[in-house]
Coordinates of C-alpha atoms in Angstrom, one line a residue:
X1 CA -101.6 194.0 88.1
X2 CA -102.5 191.1 85.8
X3 CA -103.7 190.9 82.3
X4 CA -106.0 188.0 81.3
X5 CA -106.3 185.9 78.2
X6 CA -109.9 184.9 77.5
X7 CA -111.3 182.0 75.6
X8 CA -113.6 182.8 72.7
X9 CA -115.9 180.0 73.7
X10 CA -115.9 180.6 77.4
X11 CA -116.6 183.5 79.8
X12 CA -113.7 182.6 82.1
X13 CA -110.1 183.5 81.6
X14 CA -107.8 180.7 80.6
X15 CA -104.6 182.2 82.0
X16 CA -103.4 185.3 83.8
X17 CA -100.0 186.7 82.9
X18 CA -98.2 189.7 84.3
X19 CA -98.5 192.9 82.4
X20 CA -94.8 192.9 81.8
X21 CA -95.3 190.2 79.2
X22 CA -95.3 191.5 75.7
X23 CA -98.8 192.8 75.1
X24 CA -100.1 190.5 77.9
X25 CA -100.7 187.6 75.6
X26 CA -99.4 184.0 75.6
X27 CA -96.2 183.4 73.5
X28 CA -96.8 181.4 70.3
X29 CA -95.0 178.4 71.6
X30 CA -97.2 178.0 74.7
X31 CA -99.4 175.0 74.9
X32 CA -102.8 175.5 73.4
X33 CA -105.9 175.2 75.6
X34 CA -107.7 172.0 75.0
X35 CA -111.3 171.5 74.0
X36 CA -113.5 170.7 76.9
X37 CA -116.4 169.3 75.1
X38 CA -115.3 165.6 75.2
X39 CA -114.4 163.3 78.0
X40 CA -110.7 162.6 78.2
X41 CA -109.1 159.4 79.6
X42 CA -106.0 159.9 81.8
X43 CA -106.1 163.7 81.7
X44 CA -103.5 165.7 83.6
X45 CA -104.4 166.4 87.2
X46 CA -104.0 169.5 89.3
X47 CA -100.6 171.1 90.0
X48 CA -101.0 170.4 93.8
X49 CA -101.7 166.7 93.2
X50 CA -98.9 166.4 90.7
X51 CA -96.4 167.8 93.3
X52 CA -97.6 165.3 95.9
X53 CA -97.3 162.4 93.5
X54 CA -93.9 163.5 92.3
X55 CA -92.5 163.7 95.8
X56 CA -93.9 160.3 96.7
X57 CA -92.6 158.6 93.6
X58 CA -89.2 160.1 94.0
X59 CA -88.9 158.4 97.4
X60 CA -90.2 155.1 95.9
X61 CA -87.7 155.4 93.1
X62 CA -84.8 155.5 95.5
X63 CA -86.4 152.7 97.5
X64 CA -86.7 150.7 94.3
X65 CA -83.0 150.9 93.6
X66 CA -82.3 149.7 97.1
X67 CA -84.8 146.9 96.6
X68 CA -83.0 145.8 93.4
X69 CA -79.7 145.8 95.2
X70 CA -81.0 143.8 98.1
X71 CA -82.6 141.2 95.9
X72 CA -79.5 140.9 93.8
X73 CA -77.3 140.5 97.0
X74 CA -79.7 137.8 98.3
X75 CA -79.6 135.9 94.9
X76 CA -75.8 136.0 94.8
X77 CA -75.3 134.9 98.4
X78 CA -77.9 132.1 98.0
X79 CA -76.0 130.7 95.0
X80 CA -72.5 130.7 96.4
X81 CA -70.7 128.0 98.4
X82 CA -71.8 129.9 101.5
X83 CA -75.5 129.6 100.8
X84 CA -76.0 127.7 104.0
X85 CA -75.1 130.8 106.0
X86 CA -77.7 132.8 104.2
X87 CA -80.4 130.2 105.1
X88 CA -79.1 130.1 108.7
X89 CA -79.5 133.9 109.0
X90 CA -82.9 133.9 107.4
X91 CA -84.2 131.0 109.6
X92 CA -82.7 132.3 112.9
X93 CA -85.4 132.7 115.5
X94 CA -85.6 135.7 117.7
X95 CA -88.3 137.2 119.9
X96 CA -90.2 136.5 123.1
X97 CA -91.7 133.0 122.9
X98 CA -94.1 133.8 125.8
X99 CA -95.9 136.2 123.5
X100 CA -95.8 133.7 120.6
X101 CA -93.4 136.0 118.8
X102 CA -90.4 133.6 118.6
X103 CA -90.2 134.2 114.9
X104 CA -87.5 133.6 112.3
X105 CA -85.7 136.7 110.9
X106 CA -87.4 136.1 107.5
X107 CA -90.8 135.9 109.3
X108 CA -90.1 139.1 111.1
X109 CA -89.3 140.8 107.8
X110 CA -92.6 139.5 106.2
X111 CA -94.9 140.2 109.2
X112 CA -93.2 143.1 110.9
X113 CA -91.3 145.2 108.3
X114 CA -94.0 144.9 105.6
X115 CA -96.5 146.2 108.1
X116 CA -94.7 149.5 107.8
X117 CA -95.0 149.3 104.0
X118 CA -98.8 148.6 104.3
X119 CA -99.2 151.5 106.8
X120 CA -97.9 153.9 104.1
X121 CA -100.3 152.1 101.6
X122 CA -103.2 152.7 104.0
X123 CA -102.3 156.4 104.3
X124 CA -102.2 156.6 100.5
X125 CA -105.5 154.8 100.2
X126 CA -107.1 157.3 102.6
X127 CA -105.9 160.2 100.6
X128 CA -106.9 158.7 97.2
X129 CA -110.4 158.0 98.5
X130 CA -111.0 161.3 100.1
X131 CA -109.0 163.9 98.1
X132 CA -107.3 162.0 95.2
X133 CA -108.4 160.6 91.9
X134 CA -110.5 157.9 93.6
X135 CA -112.7 160.6 95.3
X136 CA -114.0 161.6 91.9
X137 CA -116.1 158.8 90.3
X138 CA -115.2 160.0 86.8
X139 CA -111.5 160.0 87.4
X140 CA -111.7 156.8 89.5
X141 CA -113.5 154.6 86.9
X142 CA -110.6 154.0 84.6
X143 CA -107.8 153.2 87.1
X144 CA -110.1 151.1 89.3
X145 CA -111.4 149.1 86.4
X146 CA -107.9 148.7 85.0
X147 CA -106.6 147.6 88.4
X148 CA -109.4 145.1 88.9
X149 CA -108.9 143.6 85.4
X150 CA -105.2 143.6 86.1
X151 CA -105.9 141.4 89.2
X152 CA -108.7 139.1 87.8
X153 CA -107.1 138.2 84.5
X154 CA -103.7 137.2 85.9
X155 CA -105.5 135.1 88.6
X156 CA -107.6 133.4 85.9
X157 CA -104.5 132.7 83.7
X158 CA -102.7 131.2 86.7
X159 CA -105.6 128.9 87.4
X160 CA -105.9 128.0 83.7
X161 CA -102.2 127.2 83.4
X162 CA -102.3 125.3 86.7
X163 CA -105.2 123.1 85.7
X164 CA -103.9 122.5 82.1
X165 CA -100.5 121.5 83.7
X166 CA -102.2 118.9 85.9
X167 CA -101.7 120.9 89.1
X168 CA -103.6 119.8 92.2
X169 CA -105.3 121.9 94.8
X170 CA -101.9 122.8 96.4
X171 CA -100.8 124.4 93.1
X172 CA -104.0 126.4 92.8
X173 CA -103.5 128.0 96.2
X174 CA -101.1 130.4 94.6
X175 CA -103.7 132.0 92.3
X176 CA -103.1 135.5 93.9
X177 CA -99.3 135.6 93.4
X178 CA -99.3 137.3 90.0
X179 CA -102.0 139.8 90.9
X180 CA -99.8 142.4 92.5
X181 CA -97.7 145.3 91.1
X182 CA -94.5 146.5 92.8
X183 CA -94.4 150.2 92.1
X184 CA -91.0 150.7 93.7
X185 CA -89.5 148.1 91.4
X186 CA -91.3 149.6 88.4
X187 CA -90.0 153.1 89.2
X188 CA -86.5 151.8 89.6
X189 CA -86.8 150.3 86.1
X190 CA -88.0 153.6 84.7
X191 CA -85.0 155.3 86.4
X192 CA -82.6 152.8 84.9
X193 CA -83.9 153.2 81.3
X194 CA -84.0 157.0 81.7
X195 CA -87.7 157.5 81.0
X196 CA -89.6 160.4 82.6
X197 CA -93.3 159.6 82.3
X198 CA -95.8 162.4 81.8
X199 CA -97.6 163.4 85.0
X200 CA -100.9 161.8 83.9
X201 CA -99.2 158.4 83.4
X202 CA -97.4 158.7 86.8
X203 CA -100.7 159.4 88.5
X204 CA -102.3 156.5 86.7
X205 CA -99.4 154.2 87.8
X206 CA -99.7 155.3 91.4
X207 CA -103.5 154.9 91.5
X208 CA -103.2 151.5 89.9
X209 CA -100.7 150.5 92.6
X210 CA -102.9 151.9 95.4
X211 CA -105.9 149.9 94.2
X212 CA -103.7 146.9 93.8
X213 CA -102.5 147.2 97.4
X214 CA -106.1 147.4 98.6
X215 CA -107.1 144.3 96.7
X216 CA -103.9 142.5 97.8
X217 CA -104.4 143.2 101.5
X218 CA -108.1 142.1 101.2
X219 CA -107.0 138.8 99.5
X220 CA -104.3 138.2 102.2
X221 CA -106.8 138.9 105.0
X222 CA -109.6 136.7 103.5
X223 CA -108.0 134.0 101.4
X224 CA -104.9 133.2 103.5
X225 CA -106.2 133.3 107.0
X226 CA -106.4 129.7 108.1
X227 CA -107.6 130.1 111.6
X228 CA -109.2 133.1 113.3
X229 CA -109.0 134.0 117.0
X230 CA -111.9 136.4 117.3
X231 CA -111.1 137.6 120.8
X232 CA -107.6 138.8 119.8
X233 CA -109.0 140.4 116.7
X234 CA -111.6 142.3 118.7
X235 CA -109.0 143.2 121.2
X236 CA -107.0 144.9 118.4
X237 CA -109.8 147.3 117.9
X238 CA -109.0 149.0 121.3
X239 CA -105.5 150.2 120.5
X240 CA -106.6 150.9 116.9
X241 CA -109.4 153.2 118.2
X242 CA -107.0 154.9 120.5
X243 CA -104.6 155.4 117.6
X244 CA -107.4 157.0 115.6
X245 CA -108.4 159.3 118.5
X246 CA -104.8 160.4 119.1
X247 CA -104.2 161.2 115.4
X248 CA -107.5 163.0 115.1
X249 CA -106.5 165.2 118.1
X250 CA -103.1 165.9 116.5
X251 CA -101.2 163.9 119.2
X252 CA -98.4 162.6 117.0
X253 CA -95.7 161.9 119.5
X254 CA -93.9 158.7 118.6
X255 CA -93.9 157.8 122.4
X256 CA -97.7 157.5 122.0
X257 CA -98.3 156.3 118.5
X258 CA -95.6 153.6 118.3
X259 CA -96.8 151.7 121.4
X260 CA -100.4 151.8 120.1
X261 CA -99.3 150.6 116.7
X262 CA -97.2 147.8 118.1
X263 CA -100.1 146.7 120.3
X264 CA -102.5 146.7 117.4
X265 CA -100.0 144.7 115.3
X266 CA -99.4 142.2 118.0
X267 CA -103.1 141.5 118.6
X268 CA -103.8 141.2 114.8
X269 CA -100.8 138.8 114.6
X270 CA -102.2 136.7 117.4
X271 CA -105.7 136.6 115.8
X272 CA -104.4 134.6 112.9
X273 CA -104.9 137.4 110.3
X274 CA -101.7 138.3 108.6
X275 CA -100.1 141.1 110.7
X276 CA -99.6 143.4 107.7
X277 CA -103.4 144.0 107.8
X278 CA -102.7 146.0 111.0
X279 CA -100.6 148.4 109.0
X280 CA -103.3 149.1 106.5
X281 CA -105.9 149.6 109.3
X282 CA -103.7 152.1 111.1
X283 CA -103.2 154.0 107.9
X284 CA -106.9 154.1 107.1
X285 CA -107.9 155.5 110.5
X286 CA -105.3 158.3 110.3
X287 CA -106.8 161.7 109.2
X288 CA -105.5 162.8 105.8
X289 CA -103.6 165.9 107.0
X290 CA -101.9 164.0 109.9
X291 CA -101.3 161.1 107.5
X292 CA -99.4 163.4 105.1
X293 CA -97.1 164.4 108.0
X294 CA -96.6 160.9 109.2
X295 CA -96.0 159.7 105.6
X296 CA -93.1 162.1 105.2
X297 CA -91.4 160.4 108.1
X298 CA -92.5 156.8 107.5
X299 CA -92.3 156.5 103.7
X300 CA -88.4 156.8 103.6
X301 CA -88.2 154.1 106.3
X302 CA -90.6 151.9 104.3
X303 CA -89.0 152.4 101.0
X304 CA -85.4 152.6 102.2
X305 CA -85.3 150.0 105.0
X306 CA -88.4 147.8 105.4
X307 CA -89.0 146.7 101.8
X308 CA -85.4 146.2 100.8
X309 CA -84.8 144.0 104.0
X310 CA -87.9 142.0 103.2
X311 CA -86.6 141.5 99.6
X312 CA -83.2 140.4 100.9
X313 CA -84.7 137.7 103.1
X314 CA -87.3 136.7 100.5
X315 CA -85.5 136.7 97.2
X316 CA -82.6 134.4 98.1
X317 CA -83.4 131.3 96.1
X318 CA -80.9 128.7 95.0
X319 CA -80.9 128.5 91.2
X320 CA -77.8 126.3 90.8
X321 CA -77.9 122.6 91.2
X322 CA -81.1 122.0 89.3
X323 CA -83.3 124.4 91.1
X324 CA -84.1 126.4 88.0
X325 CA -84.9 123.3 85.9
X326 CA -87.4 122.1 88.5
X327 CA -89.0 125.5 88.6
X328 CA -89.5 125.6 84.9
X329 CA -91.6 122.4 85.0
X330 CA -93.7 123.5 87.9
X331 CA -97.2 124.6 86.8
X332 CA -97.3 127.1 89.6
X333 CA -94.2 128.8 88.4
X334 CA -95.5 128.7 84.8
X335 CA -98.8 130.3 85.9
X336 CA -97.0 133.1 87.7
X337 CA -94.9 134.1 84.7
X338 CA -97.9 133.9 82.4
X339 CA -100.0 135.9 84.8
X340 CA -97.5 138.7 85.3
X341 CA -96.4 139.1 81.7
X342 CA -99.6 138.4 79.8
X343 CA -102.4 138.8 82.4
X344 CA -101.4 142.3 83.6
X345 CA -100.8 143.5 80.0
X346 CA -104.1 142.3 78.6
X347 CA -106.1 143.1 81.7
X348 CA -105.0 146.7 82.2
X349 CA -104.7 147.7 78.5
X350 CA -107.9 145.9 77.6
X351 CA -110.0 147.4 80.4
X352 CA -108.7 150.9 79.6
X353 CA -109.4 150.5 75.9
X354 CA -112.9 149.1 76.5
X355 CA -113.9 151.9 78.8
X356 CA -112.7 154.5 76.3
X357 CA -114.4 152.6 73.5
X358 CA -117.8 152.2 75.1
X359 CA -118.0 155.6 76.8
X360 CA -116.8 157.4 73.7
X361 CA -114.0 159.0 75.7
X362 CA -110.8 160.2 74.0
X363 CA -107.3 159.5 75.2
X364 CA -105.5 162.6 76.4
X365 CA -103.8 164.3 73.5
X366 CA -100.4 164.1 75.2
X367 CA -100.7 160.3 75.3
X368 CA -101.0 157.4 72.8
X369 CA -102.2 153.8 73.2
X370 CA -98.5 152.8 73.1
X371 CA -98.0 154.6 76.4
X372 CA -100.9 152.6 78.0
X373 CA -99.4 149.4 76.5
X374 CA -96.0 150.2 78.0
X375 CA -97.5 151.0 81.4
X376 CA -99.6 147.8 81.3
X377 CA -96.4 145.8 80.7
X378 CA -94.6 147.7 83.5
X379 CA -97.4 146.7 85.9
X380 CA -96.4 143.1 85.3
X381 CA -93.4 143.8 87.7
X382 CA -94.7 142.0 90.8
X383 CA -92.2 141.6 93.6
X384 CA -92.8 142.5 97.2
X385 CA -96.4 141.4 97.6
X386 CA -96.1 138.5 95.1
X387 CA -93.2 137.1 97.2
X388 CA -95.3 137.5 100.4
X389 CA -98.3 135.8 98.9
X390 CA -96.1 132.9 97.6
X391 CA -94.9 132.3 101.2
X392 CA -98.4 132.4 102.5
X393 CA -99.7 130.0 99.8
X394 CA -97.0 127.4 99.9
X395 CA -95.1 127.9 103.1
X396 CA -91.8 129.9 103.4
X397 CA -88.8 127.9 102.4
X398 CA -90.7 125.1 100.7
X399 CA -89.6 123.8 97.3
X400 CA -92.7 125.2 95.6
X401 CA -92.2 128.6 97.3
X402 CA -88.7 128.7 95.9
X403 CA -90.1 127.8 92.4
X404 CA -92.6 130.7 92.5
X405 CA -89.9 133.1 93.8
X406 CA -87.9 132.3 90.7
X407 CA -91.0 132.7 88.6
X408 CA -91.7 136.1 90.1
X409 CA -88.2 137.2 89.4
X410 CA -88.3 135.9 85.8
X411 CA -91.8 137.3 85.1
X412 CA -90.8 140.7 86.5
X413 CA -87.6 140.7 84.4
X414 CA -89.5 139.9 81.2
X415 CA -92.2 142.5 82.0
X416 CA -89.4 145.1 82.7
X417 CA -87.6 144.4 79.4
X418 CA -90.8 144.5 77.3
X419 CA -91.9 147.7 79.0
X420 CA -88.5 149.3 78.5
X421 CA -88.6 148.6 74.8
X422 CA -92.1 150.2 74.4
X423 CA -91.5 153.2 76.7
X424 CA -88.0 154.0 75.5
X425 CA -89.4 154.4 72.0
X426 CA -91.5 157.3 73.4
X427 CA -88.7 159.0 75.2
X428 CA -88.5 162.0 72.8
X429 CA -92.2 162.6 73.1
X430 CA -92.0 162.4 76.9
X431 CA -89.1 164.9 77.0
X432 CA -91.3 167.4 75.0
X433 CA -94.2 166.8 77.4
X434 CA -91.9 167.2 80.4
X435 CA -90.7 170.5 79.0
X436 CA -94.2 171.8 78.6
X437 CA -95.2 170.6 82.1
X438 CA -92.3 172.6 83.6
X439 CA -92.7 175.8 81.6
X440 CA -93.8 178.8 83.7
X441 CA -93.8 181.8 81.4
X442 CA -95.9 184.0 83.7
X443 CA -93.5 183.3 86.6
X444 CA -96.3 182.7 89.1
X445 CA -94.7 179.4 90.4
X446 CA -97.3 177.2 88.7
X447 CA -96.4 175.7 85.3
X448 CA -98.6 177.3 82.7
X449 CA -100.0 174.0 81.3
X450 CA -101.8 173.5 84.6
X451 CA -103.4 176.9 84.4
X452 CA -104.3 176.8 80.7
X453 CA -106.2 173.6 81.2
X454 CA -108.2 174.9 84.1
X455 CA -106.7 172.4 86.5
X456 CA -104.9 174.8 88.9
X457 CA -105.9 173.7 92.3
X458 CA -108.7 176.0 93.6
X459 CA -107.5 178.7 96.0
X460 CA -103.8 177.8 95.4
X461 CA -101.6 180.8 96.0
X462 CA -99.0 181.8 93.5
X463 CA -95.5 182.5 94.6
X464 CA -95.1 186.1 93.3
X465 CA -98.4 187.4 94.8
X466 CA -99.6 188.9 91.5
X467 CA -102.8 186.9 91.1
X468 CA -104.2 183.5 91.6
X469 CA -106.9 181.2 90.0
X470 CA -109.8 180.2 92.2
X471 CA -112.3 178.0 90.3
X472 CA -112.3 180.5 87.4
X473 CA -113.0 183.6 89.5
X474 CA -110.6 186.5 89.4
X475 CA -109.0 187.3 92.7
X476 CA -106.3 189.7 93.8
X477 CA -104.5 189.9 97.1

């Protein structure tokens, strides 16, 4: 048996509580239902989606810690008397030359291991566009606009700084370096400063990163493909199609999928398009339900092995001996720092504010503009994709590539420090929000705030079998 609490302004129940509750009403300290008459920016999502995002971000947080350790280890090694051994390891060539895969270890990390990272990104993109926030135009407008502004403005700032600094065409090739956000690095920073973002902000950060990844892989495929072998690219469609058919039929044996994925990767690599594009394509052709199962297996490998190893071989730049002084005077490095710290902040915060201003939408009552400002600064942490684009723009191991690597590290550090100052000032508020988001007074396995706001996932069963919410209709087992 369940007793229902009804809204005075609506014909549907706001929450169902067991009859064992005192008089069947909500306790006085429960969150109040919100008015539904106005549009809210960054409103809390469904409980089901929140659980999915929390699980994904938990893995990325651990991966972010490993990423930081790997980058730090590379920096230390590259600035010791044994720095030559680091360079020798990074530049060691392995692989079958007959297949044109006699690549350096650093190249394998960038082209091979990051393909795993982009496969997970492809799965995430597929989910977001079919079942996530990006499938709903109203919910997608703000994060998509913010992500696009957070790409365009850093690129424009980079180009402006490069031209003002007298940079030539070679300098301007790196315009896309400050456009990416590294969510694993950002989450690691949040873990270090002990900040637990509300679920709406976590969802916004993840959606920003997903759109960022889509734009980044498009830029890599279009802007940094110097020569195209059409036959090899067309040939890649065959194993890609076979991979799509296999996953649609539920054939998920690694003995089938891994060879098809490797063949797709090899042909994309041979085509001249950056091989990481193969990872995104494989993720996009995977059905969402199968993608969720594969993601549980592949995401820990991506976050815990692939990305940290790439960071280890990409972040080892020599700062001692004048390297830092040369980087400071390089207009490419200056543009990267300005783009990451200023461009991301102004782009994301400005786009979100403008959308709210001109659509007359209200920021969710659990959030303040200081939260959006902090998140916008946090998005200035660009690492994995920024380092990759730097290598593509200037050539791995070149002096300018080393300069922009230092700039990416410095810009990301500045963004992290500024974001920490802003977000830590809101920690008490976040703790209160987190307490409300975990409160389950009716003991049905779904925190009450998700039921009170009418965002309980339709048809989602409760754990105690008493009752469930199904798009506002009363149902009983």
